[in-house]
Amino acid sequence: MSLFILGVFLVLMFLGIPVAVSLGMASLGAILMYDTSTIASAVKLMYSSMNSFTMVAVPLFFLAGVLMDKGGVAEQIFSFCEDVVGWIHGGLGHVNIMTSILFAGMSGSSVADVASIGALCANAMIRSGYPSPYAWGTTLASSMLASVIPPSILMVVAASVAQVSMGQALFAGIIPGVILGLVMMIYNYFYCRKHGIGHRIPFNGGRLWKSFKRALPALMVPVILLGGMYTGYFTSTEAAAICVLYTLIVSMFVYKKLTFKDLPGIFMSVAKSTGTVLFVAITAKPAGQLFTLDGFPALVSSAITGLTQNSIAVMILIFLLLCVIGMFMDATAAIYIFMPILLPTAVSVGISPLFFVVFMVIALSFGLITPPVGVCLYAACNVSGMSIEKITKGLMPWLIVLVLCLLFFILFPNLITYPISILFPV
């Protein structure tokens, strides 16, 4: 039954049928063919997947990200980062990466990062003499950070599917996100110094103070978000609602880039984007239940652990599998389908469920920037007017750096889980 679902799903998807429809049709076909008595329970599962307080955070974080994109936050963050790190070798490359780190703590979406602040940073790099492929490769690589650093939409979805604490999962994304950003800045420093590229601006403390004051309202978003969750003032979903309200106030009354006339269009855009994600969630729920009834996760676990019982080797095998999956499938759909299948395998060799959630989000994020279906890659092509081949060439060194970082996390998983055990003692 599980193989039937996967087979039908892949065939329909490659025929061009939307992911959610393909998954729903595959699940329905399996129910009709194998056990019609589960139709009623499947409908209940589809309803329960949306009747969830936790999942309300998804559209709210989407909305907050769009409001920041349209509300003038990007320009303020870019100016602040330019004054902080623009004087170092590879100045605007560092600005690009640091801006993505800060914007990631507000938007939660890699696509939003590329289309808004990423385009701003890449174009600034090109005007300053950086090669176009390198500028856009930097932009794409740093856009991955928005899928890792809270309030990551993918992290919210993954935590919900894995049934781990959403607050802990969001906090757990901070350390790997910052490490990825710092490693990218180190690589950018040595690359630019070796090739003699990159315009630098003189450091000016007065200018930095002015840009910090202008950017402070925007910089308060992650502080309010994470501070409220850590102190227990509000849950992750409530944090998302507060984030929307605060961003709306800042965009309309501080930066004055939004008006009431802009809101209906923004709400419609968010509704469409959210509908796509939640439609996948609805159709994935019965599929996951059918996999469990069929014993498919146990079979996959036995197959992988039959090759090796070493936790590092198992995680590397899963990473390779997720890279292939991420290249051909939407990351949200992949989480809903493969999290219930692969998580038991990881747990069986001693991997923390919390670490696996973070690991899976990072691994699937590679698919956002790689062909053939990388949505961030195509967004970069549309914005820049460059070919996929040219941008991919500039991206390759960054992919090697990011893979090495993920292997480092596999070798030292406590780097992610230990701080969370201190922040959230049992």
Short mmCIF file of C-alpha atoms in Angstrom, two decimals:
data_model
loop_
_atom_site.label_atom_id
_atom_site.label_comp_id
_atom_site.label_asym_id
_atom_site.label_seq_id
_atom_site.Cartn_x
_atom_site.Cartn_y
_atom_site.Cartn_z
CA MET A 1 0.00 0.00 0.00
CA SER A 2 2.82 2.42 0.84
CA LEU A 3 4.60 1.69 -2.43
CA PHE A 4 1.31 2.23 -4.28
CA ILE A 5 0.89 5.65 -2.68
CA LEU A 6 4.48 6.71 -3.44
CA GLY A 7 4.34 5.35 -6.98
CA VAL A 8 1.05 7.05 -7.89
CA PHE A 9 2.14 10.26 -6.19
CA LEU A 10 5.42 10.47 -8.13
CA VAL A 11 3.76 9.65 -11.46
CA LEU A 12 1.05 12.28 -10.99
CA MET A 13 3.56 14.87 -9.79
CA PHE A 14 5.83 14.39 -12.81
CA LEU A 15 2.77 14.72 -15.04
CA GLY A 16 2.45 18.26 -13.72
CA ILE A 17 -0.42 17.76 -11.29
CA PRO A 18 0.00 19.92 -8.13
CA VAL A 19 1.70 18.22 -5.19
CA ALA A 20 -1.29 18.39 -2.85
CA VAL A 21 -3.70 17.01 -5.46
CA SER A 22 -1.25 14.25 -6.41
CA LEU A 23 -0.83 13.19 -2.79
CA GLY A 24 -4.57 13.31 -2.11
CA MET A 25 -5.39 11.23 -5.19
CA ALA A 26 -2.68 8.68 -4.31
CA SER A 27 -4.04 8.34 -0.75
CA LEU A 28 -7.64 8.06 -1.93
CA GLY A 29 -6.65 5.44 -4.52
CA ALA A 30 -4.91 3.38 -1.84
CA ILE A 31 -7.93 3.58 0.46
CA LEU A 32 -10.34 2.50 -2.29
CA MET A 33 -8.06 -0.33 -3.40
CA TYR A 34 -7.02 -1.71 -0.03
CA ASP A 35 -9.53 -0.70 2.65
CA THR A 36 -12.62 1.41 1.98
CA SER A 37 -13.52 1.41 5.68
CA THR A 38 -10.77 3.97 6.35
CA ILE A 39 -12.39 6.69 4.22
CA ALA A 40 -14.27 8.16 7.18
CA SER A 41 -11.17 8.17 9.38
CA ALA A 42 -9.18 9.78 6.55
CA VAL A 43 -11.69 12.64 6.37
CA LYS A 44 -11.42 13.11 10.15
CA LEU A 45 -7.63 13.19 9.88
CA MET A 46 -7.80 15.83 7.14
CA TYR A 47 -10.04 17.97 9.35
CA SER A 48 -7.89 17.50 12.46
CA SER A 49 -4.74 18.50 10.56
CA MET A 50 -6.20 22.00 10.15
CA ASN A 51 -8.15 22.17 13.41
CA SER A 52 -4.88 22.88 15.20
CA PHE A 53 -3.85 25.86 17.30
CA THR A 54 -0.22 25.12 16.43
CA MET A 55 -0.76 25.35 12.66
CA VAL A 56 -2.27 28.84 13.00
CA ALA A 57 1.33 30.04 13.33
CA VAL A 58 1.99 29.22 9.65
CA PRO A 59 -0.26 31.87 8.02
CA LEU A 60 0.64 34.39 10.72
CA PHE A 61 4.39 34.05 10.13
CA PHE A 62 3.73 34.21 6.38
CA LEU A 63 1.83 37.46 6.89
CA ALA A 64 4.54 38.93 9.11
CA GLY A 65 7.16 38.16 6.47
CA VAL A 66 5.21 39.83 3.67
CA LEU A 67 4.52 42.90 5.82
CA MET A 68 8.25 43.23 6.49
CA ASP A 69 9.03 42.80 2.81
CA LYS A 70 6.59 45.50 1.75
CA GLY A 71 7.00 47.74 4.79
CA GLY A 72 10.52 49.12 4.30
CA VAL A 73 12.25 46.80 6.76
CA ALA A 74 14.68 45.44 4.14
CA GLU A 75 16.25 48.81 3.36
CA GLN A 76 16.78 49.67 7.03
CA ILE A 77 18.38 46.30 7.77
CA PHE A 78 20.68 46.59 4.73
CA SER A 79 21.90 50.07 5.74
CA PHE A 80 22.57 48.93 9.29
CA CYS A 81 24.53 45.83 8.18
CA GLU A 82 26.55 47.89 5.71
CA ASP A 83 27.73 50.13 8.54
CA VAL A 84 28.50 47.14 10.81
CA VAL A 85 30.56 44.92 8.44
CA GLY A 86 30.99 46.92 5.22
CA TRP A 87 34.57 47.89 6.17
CA ILE A 88 35.88 44.27 6.23
CA HIS A 89 37.47 42.57 3.18
CA GLY A 90 34.57 41.39 1.02
CA GLY A 91 32.43 44.09 2.61
CA LEU A 92 29.17 43.81 0.67
CA GLY A 93 29.40 40.01 0.70
CA HIS A 94 29.40 40.19 4.50
CA VAL A 95 26.56 42.71 4.34
CA ASN A 96 24.58 40.28 2.17
CA ILE A 97 25.05 37.40 4.63
CA MET A 98 24.48 39.45 7.79
CA THR A 99 21.38 41.02 6.28
CA SER A 100 20.01 37.54 5.54
CA ILE A 101 20.70 36.48 9.14
CA LEU A 102 18.76 39.44 10.53
CA PHE A 103 15.99 39.29 7.93
CA ALA A 104 15.68 35.54 8.56
CA GLY A 105 14.83 36.40 12.17
CA MET A 106 11.82 38.33 10.86
CA SER A 107 10.50 36.80 7.63
CA GLY A 108 10.74 33.01 8.05
CA SER A 109 10.81 32.50 4.27
CA SER A 110 13.80 31.87 2.00
CA VAL A 111 11.83 32.90 -1.09
CA ALA A 112 10.97 36.25 0.53
CA ASP A 113 14.66 36.70 1.34
CA VAL A 114 15.73 36.20 -2.30
CA ALA A 115 12.97 38.27 -3.86
CA SER A 116 13.30 41.27 -1.56
CA ILE A 117 16.42 41.85 0.47
CA GLY A 118 18.45 39.35 -1.57
CA ALA A 119 17.90 41.28 -4.77
CA LEU A 120 18.87 44.50 -3.00
CA CYS A 121 22.13 42.98 -1.70
CA ALA A 122 23.09 41.17 -4.93
CA ASN A 123 22.59 44.27 -7.07
CA ALA A 124 24.66 46.34 -4.64
CA MET A 125 27.48 43.76 -4.86
CA ILE A 126 27.39 43.76 -8.68
CA ARG A 127 27.54 47.57 -8.82
CA SER A 128 30.62 47.43 -6.57
CA GLY A 129 32.51 45.10 -8.90
CA TYR A 130 31.65 41.62 -7.63
CA PRO A 131 31.12 39.04 -10.41
CA SER A 132 27.38 38.50 -10.98
CA PRO A 133 27.50 34.70 -10.41
CA TYR A 134 29.35 35.20 -7.11
CA ALA A 135 26.93 37.89 -5.96
CA TRP A 136 23.86 35.76 -6.67
CA GLY A 137 25.55 32.61 -5.34
CA THR A 138 26.11 34.46 -2.06
CA THR A 139 22.50 35.60 -2.06
CA LEU A 140 21.10 32.12 -2.66
CA ALA A 141 23.35 30.44 -0.09
CA SER A 142 22.47 33.00 2.59
CA SER A 143 18.75 32.72 1.76
CA MET A 144 18.85 29.21 3.25
CA LEU A 145 19.24 30.83 6.67
CA ALA A 146 15.61 31.99 6.60
CA SER A 147 14.56 28.33 6.62
CA VAL A 148 16.64 27.63 9.73
CA ILE A 149 16.63 30.74 11.94
CA PRO A 150 13.31 31.43 13.71
CA PRO A 151 10.57 32.17 12.82
CA SER A 152 11.21 29.60 10.07
CA ILE A 153 8.01 28.40 8.39
CA LEU A 154 9.60 25.03 7.60
CA MET A 155 10.69 24.62 11.23
CA VAL A 156 7.13 25.28 12.41
CA VAL A 157 5.79 22.65 10.00
CA ALA A 158 8.50 20.11 10.85
CA ALA A 159 8.01 20.52 14.61
CA SER A 160 4.26 20.07 14.18
CA VAL A 161 4.66 16.87 12.12
CA ALA A 162 7.31 15.42 14.44
CA GLN A 163 5.25 16.37 17.51
CA VAL A 164 8.12 18.11 19.25
CA SER A 165 7.90 21.46 21.04
CA MET A 166 7.61 24.23 18.46
CA GLY A 167 9.28 26.71 20.82
CA GLN A 168 12.25 24.40 21.34
CA ALA A 169 12.52 23.70 17.61
CA LEU A 170 12.53 27.41 16.78
CA PHE A 171 15.19 28.14 19.39
CA ALA A 172 17.22 25.14 18.18
CA GLY A 173 17.49 26.74 14.75
CA ILE A 174 19.39 29.76 16.08
CA ILE A 175 22.76 28.08 16.71
CA PRO A 176 23.11 26.25 13.36
CA GLY A 177 21.76 29.30 11.54
CA VAL A 178 24.33 31.63 13.10
CA ILE A 179 27.15 29.10 12.57
CA LEU A 180 26.21 28.73 8.89
CA GLY A 181 26.23 32.51 8.54
CA LEU A 182 29.62 32.93 10.24
CA VAL A 183 31.22 30.17 8.15
CA MET A 184 29.89 31.80 4.98
CA MET A 185 31.36 35.14 6.08
CA ILE A 186 34.75 33.49 6.71
CA TYR A 187 34.69 31.94 3.23
CA ASN A 188 33.66 35.28 1.70
CA TYR A 189 36.53 37.06 3.50
CA PHE A 190 39.24 34.74 2.18
CA TYR A 191 37.72 34.50 -1.32
CA CYS A 192 37.50 38.29 -1.74
CA ARG A 193 40.93 38.86 -0.25
CA LYS A 194 42.49 36.26 -2.55
CA HIS A 195 40.84 37.61 -5.71
CA GLY A 196 41.09 41.26 -4.75
CA ILE A 197 37.39 42.00 -5.15
CA GLY A 198 34.91 43.85 -3.00
CA HIS A 199 34.46 47.54 -2.31
CA ARG A 200 34.84 48.51 1.35
CA ILE A 201 33.52 51.55 3.14
CA PRO A 202 35.45 53.25 5.99
CA PHE A 203 34.13 52.49 9.44
CA ASN A 204 32.19 55.41 10.93
CA GLY A 205 30.81 55.11 14.46
CA GLY A 206 28.47 58.07 14.09
CA ARG A 207 26.92 56.70 10.91
CA LEU A 208 26.57 53.27 12.53
CA TRP A 209 24.71 54.78 15.50
CA LYS A 210 22.30 56.62 13.20
CA SER A 211 21.57 53.52 11.09
CA PHE A 212 21.11 51.47 14.27
CA LYS A 213 18.50 53.90 15.56
CA ARG A 214 16.66 53.80 12.23
CA ALA A 215 16.77 49.99 12.14
CA LEU A 216 15.97 49.46 15.85
CA PRO A 217 12.18 49.10 15.38
CA ALA A 218 12.81 46.35 12.83
CA LEU A 219 15.51 44.69 14.94
CA MET A 220 13.08 44.41 17.85
CA VAL A 221 10.99 41.81 15.98
CA PRO A 222 13.17 38.76 16.82
CA VAL A 223 13.79 40.12 20.34
CA ILE A 224 10.05 40.31 21.07
CA LEU A 225 9.41 36.98 19.35
CA LEU A 226 12.08 34.91 21.07
CA GLY A 227 12.01 36.78 24.38
CA GLY A 228 8.28 36.26 24.77
CA MET A 229 8.48 32.54 23.99
CA TYR A 230 11.45 31.93 26.28
CA THR A 231 9.94 33.76 29.25
CA GLY A 232 6.64 31.94 28.73
CA TYR A 233 4.70 35.14 28.14
CA PHE A 234 3.17 33.63 25.02
CA THR A 235 3.21 30.48 22.93
CA SER A 236 4.72 30.17 19.45
CA THR A 237 1.34 30.78 17.81
CA GLU A 238 0.62 33.78 20.02
CA ALA A 239 4.13 35.04 19.23
CA ALA A 240 3.27 34.89 15.52
CA ALA A 241 0.14 37.00 16.08
CA ILE A 242 2.06 39.56 18.14
CA CYS A 243 4.76 39.61 15.45
CA VAL A 244 2.12 40.46 12.82
CA LEU A 245 0.64 43.27 14.91
CA TYR A 246 4.04 44.77 15.76
CA THR A 247 5.25 44.57 12.13
CA LEU A 248 2.05 46.19 10.91
CA ILE A 249 2.47 49.10 13.33
CA VAL A 250 6.16 49.57 12.43
CA SER A 251 5.55 49.38 8.66
CA MET A 252 2.59 51.77 8.69
CA PHE A 253 3.45 54.32 11.38
CA VAL A 254 7.26 54.22 11.81
CA TYR A 255 8.66 53.59 8.32
CA LYS A 256 5.38 54.67 6.65
CA LYS A 257 5.87 52.36 3.68
CA LEU A 258 2.45 50.71 3.97
CA THR A 259 -1.05 52.19 3.83
CA PHE A 260 -4.45 50.70 4.53
CA LYS A 261 -4.99 50.45 0.76
CA ASP A 262 -2.05 48.00 0.52
CA LEU A 263 -3.48 45.55 3.07
CA PRO A 264 -6.19 43.78 0.98
CA GLY A 265 -3.63 42.83 -1.69
CA ILE A 266 -1.19 41.62 0.97
CA PHE A 267 -3.89 39.54 2.68
CA MET A 268 -4.85 37.93 -0.66
CA SER A 269 -1.22 37.11 -1.44
CA VAL A 270 -0.70 35.53 1.97
CA ALA A 271 -3.95 33.57 1.68
CA LYS A 272 -2.77 32.05 -1.61
CA SER A 273 0.67 31.16 -0.24
CA THR A 274 -0.73 29.76 2.99
CA GLY A 275 -3.43 27.83 1.15
CA THR A 276 -0.78 26.00 -0.83
CA VAL A 277 1.08 24.89 2.30
CA LEU A 278 -2.02 23.92 4.27
CA PHE A 279 -3.54 22.07 1.31
CA VAL A 280 -0.43 19.88 1.32
CA ALA A 281 -0.89 19.37 5.07
CA ILE A 282 -4.50 18.27 4.59
CA THR A 283 -3.70 15.64 1.97
CA ALA A 284 -0.50 14.47 3.67
CA LYS A 285 -2.21 13.55 6.94
CA PRO A 286 -4.09 10.47 5.65
CA ALA A 287 -1.03 9.44 3.63
CA GLY A 288 1.07 9.47 6.79
CA GLN A 289 -1.55 7.43 8.61
CA LEU A 290 -1.63 4.86 5.81
CA PHE A 291 2.17 4.58 5.91
CA THR A 292 1.97 3.88 9.64
CA LEU A 293 -0.81 1.28 9.26
CA ASP A 294 1.23 -0.41 6.55
CA GLY A 295 4.34 -0.54 8.74
CA PHE A 296 6.34 1.38 6.15
CA PRO A 297 8.44 3.46 8.61
CA ALA A 298 9.57 0.26 10.33
CA LEU A 299 10.53 -1.30 6.99
CA VAL A 300 12.57 1.77 6.01
CA SER A 301 14.21 1.81 9.43
CA SER A 302 15.13 -1.88 9.13
CA ALA A 303 16.52 -1.34 5.63
CA ILE A 304 18.77 1.54 6.69
CA THR A 305 19.89 0.09 10.02
CA GLY A 306 20.50 -3.20 8.23
CA LEU A 307 23.31 -1.44 6.35
CA THR A 308 24.82 0.15 9.46
CA GLN A 309 23.99 0.80 13.11
CA ASN A 310 26.37 3.76 13.31
CA SER A 311 24.36 6.92 13.97
CA ILE A 312 26.72 9.12 11.93
CA ALA A 313 26.56 6.81 8.91
CA VAL A 314 22.76 6.59 9.20
CA MET A 315 22.42 10.37 9.28
CA ILE A 316 24.71 10.73 6.26
CA LEU A 317 22.57 8.22 4.34
CA ILE A 318 19.42 10.12 5.32
CA PHE A 319 21.07 13.39 4.31
CA LEU A 320 21.85 12.04 0.83
CA LEU A 321 18.28 10.79 0.52
CA LEU A 322 16.84 14.15 1.62
CA CYS A 323 19.07 16.02 -0.83
CA VAL A 324 17.65 13.96 -3.70
CA ILE A 325 14.09 14.37 -2.38
CA GLY A 326 14.57 18.12 -1.94
CA MET A 327 15.75 18.48 -5.54
CA PHE A 328 12.47 17.12 -6.90
CA MET A 329 9.86 17.90 -4.26
CA ASP A 330 8.56 20.93 -2.40
CA ALA A 331 10.19 21.06 1.05
CA THR A 332 6.87 21.37 2.89
CA ALA A 333 5.43 18.32 1.13
CA ALA A 334 8.64 16.38 1.78
CA ILE A 335 8.40 17.11 5.51
CA TYR A 336 4.82 15.88 5.70
CA ILE A 337 5.57 12.72 3.73
CA PHE A 338 9.03 11.69 4.93
CA MET A 339 9.22 12.95 8.52
CA PRO A 340 6.96 10.10 9.81
CA ILE A 341 9.02 7.62 7.76
CA LEU A 342 12.56 8.73 8.60
CA LEU A 343 12.20 10.01 12.18
CA PRO A 344 11.76 6.50 13.70
CA THR A 345 14.93 5.42 11.90
CA ALA A 346 16.93 8.28 13.40
CA VAL A 347 15.49 7.72 16.88
CA SER A 348 16.33 4.00 16.68
CA VAL A 349 20.06 4.83 16.45
CA GLY A 350 19.97 7.34 19.29
CA ILE A 351 19.31 10.62 17.46
CA SER A 352 17.26 13.23 19.31
CA PRO A 353 13.91 14.01 17.62
CA LEU A 354 14.62 17.72 18.15
CA PHE A 355 17.98 17.45 16.38
CA PHE A 356 16.39 15.50 13.55
CA VAL A 357 13.79 18.23 13.01
CA VAL A 358 16.53 20.86 12.64
CA PHE A 359 18.66 18.52 10.52
CA MET A 360 15.80 17.70 8.15
CA VAL A 361 14.91 21.36 7.66
CA ILE A 362 18.54 22.22 6.79
CA ALA A 363 18.90 19.22 4.47
CA LEU A 364 15.68 19.97 2.58
CA SER A 365 16.66 23.64 2.32
CA PHE A 366 19.34 22.59 -0.16
CA GLY A 367 16.50 21.76 -2.53
CA LEU A 368 15.33 25.38 -2.40
CA ILE A 369 18.50 26.59 -4.14
CA THR A 370 19.36 23.66 -6.43
CA PRO A 371 17.89 22.59 -9.78
CA PRO A 372 15.61 21.25 -11.13
CA VAL A 373 12.79 22.64 -8.93
CA GLY A 374 14.56 25.03 -6.53
CA VAL A 375 12.05 27.83 -5.97
CA CYS A 376 14.68 30.25 -4.65
CA LEU A 377 16.92 29.49 -7.63
CA TYR A 378 14.14 30.33 -10.08
CA ALA A 379 13.24 33.44 -8.09
CA ALA A 380 16.87 34.56 -8.42
CA CYS A 381 16.79 33.88 -12.17
CA ASN A 382 13.60 35.92 -12.57
CA VAL A 383 14.92 38.85 -10.54
CA SER A 384 18.45 38.87 -12.02
CA GLY A 385 17.69 37.89 -15.63
CA MET A 386 20.61 35.42 -15.49
CA SER A 387 20.50 31.81 -16.67
CA ILE A 388 20.24 28.89 -14.25
CA GLU A 389 23.60 27.57 -15.42
CA LYS A 390 25.39 30.85 -14.68
CA ILE A 391 23.90 31.26 -11.22
CA THR A 392 24.46 27.58 -10.36
CA LYS A 393 28.14 27.94 -11.27
CA GLY A 394 28.47 30.76 -8.76
CA LEU A 395 26.54 28.75 -6.17
CA MET A 396 28.67 25.56 -6.28
CA PRO A 397 31.45 26.68 -3.86
CA TRP A 398 28.80 27.79 -1.38
CA LEU A 399 27.07 24.40 -1.58
CA ILE A 400 30.34 22.69 -0.65
CA VAL A 401 30.72 25.00 2.36
CA LEU A 402 27.12 24.34 3.47
CA VAL A 403 27.47 20.55 3.11
CA LEU A 404 30.62 20.59 5.26
CA CYS A 405 28.74 22.56 7.89
CA LEU A 406 25.88 20.04 7.96
CA LEU A 407 28.37 17.16 8.30
CA PHE A 408 29.85 19.07 11.26
CA PHE A 409 26.40 19.20 12.88
CA ILE A 410 26.00 15.45 12.31
CA LEU A 411 29.32 14.82 14.06
CA PHE A 412 28.44 17.13 16.98
CA PRO A 413 24.65 17.06 17.46
CA ASN A 414 24.97 18.22 21.09
CA LEU A 415 25.98 21.59 19.73
CA ILE A 416 22.29 22.05 18.90
CA THR A 417 20.53 19.99 21.55
CA TYR A 418 22.60 20.82 24.66
CA PRO A 419 21.82 24.57 24.76
CA ILE A 420 18.12 23.78 24.36
CA SER A 421 18.26 21.39 27.32
CA ILE A 422 19.65 24.28 29.40
CA LEU A 423 17.11 26.83 28.13
CA PHE A 424 14.19 24.42 28.53
CA PRO A 425 15.02 22.15 31.53
CA VAL A 426 12.62 19.27 32.04
#
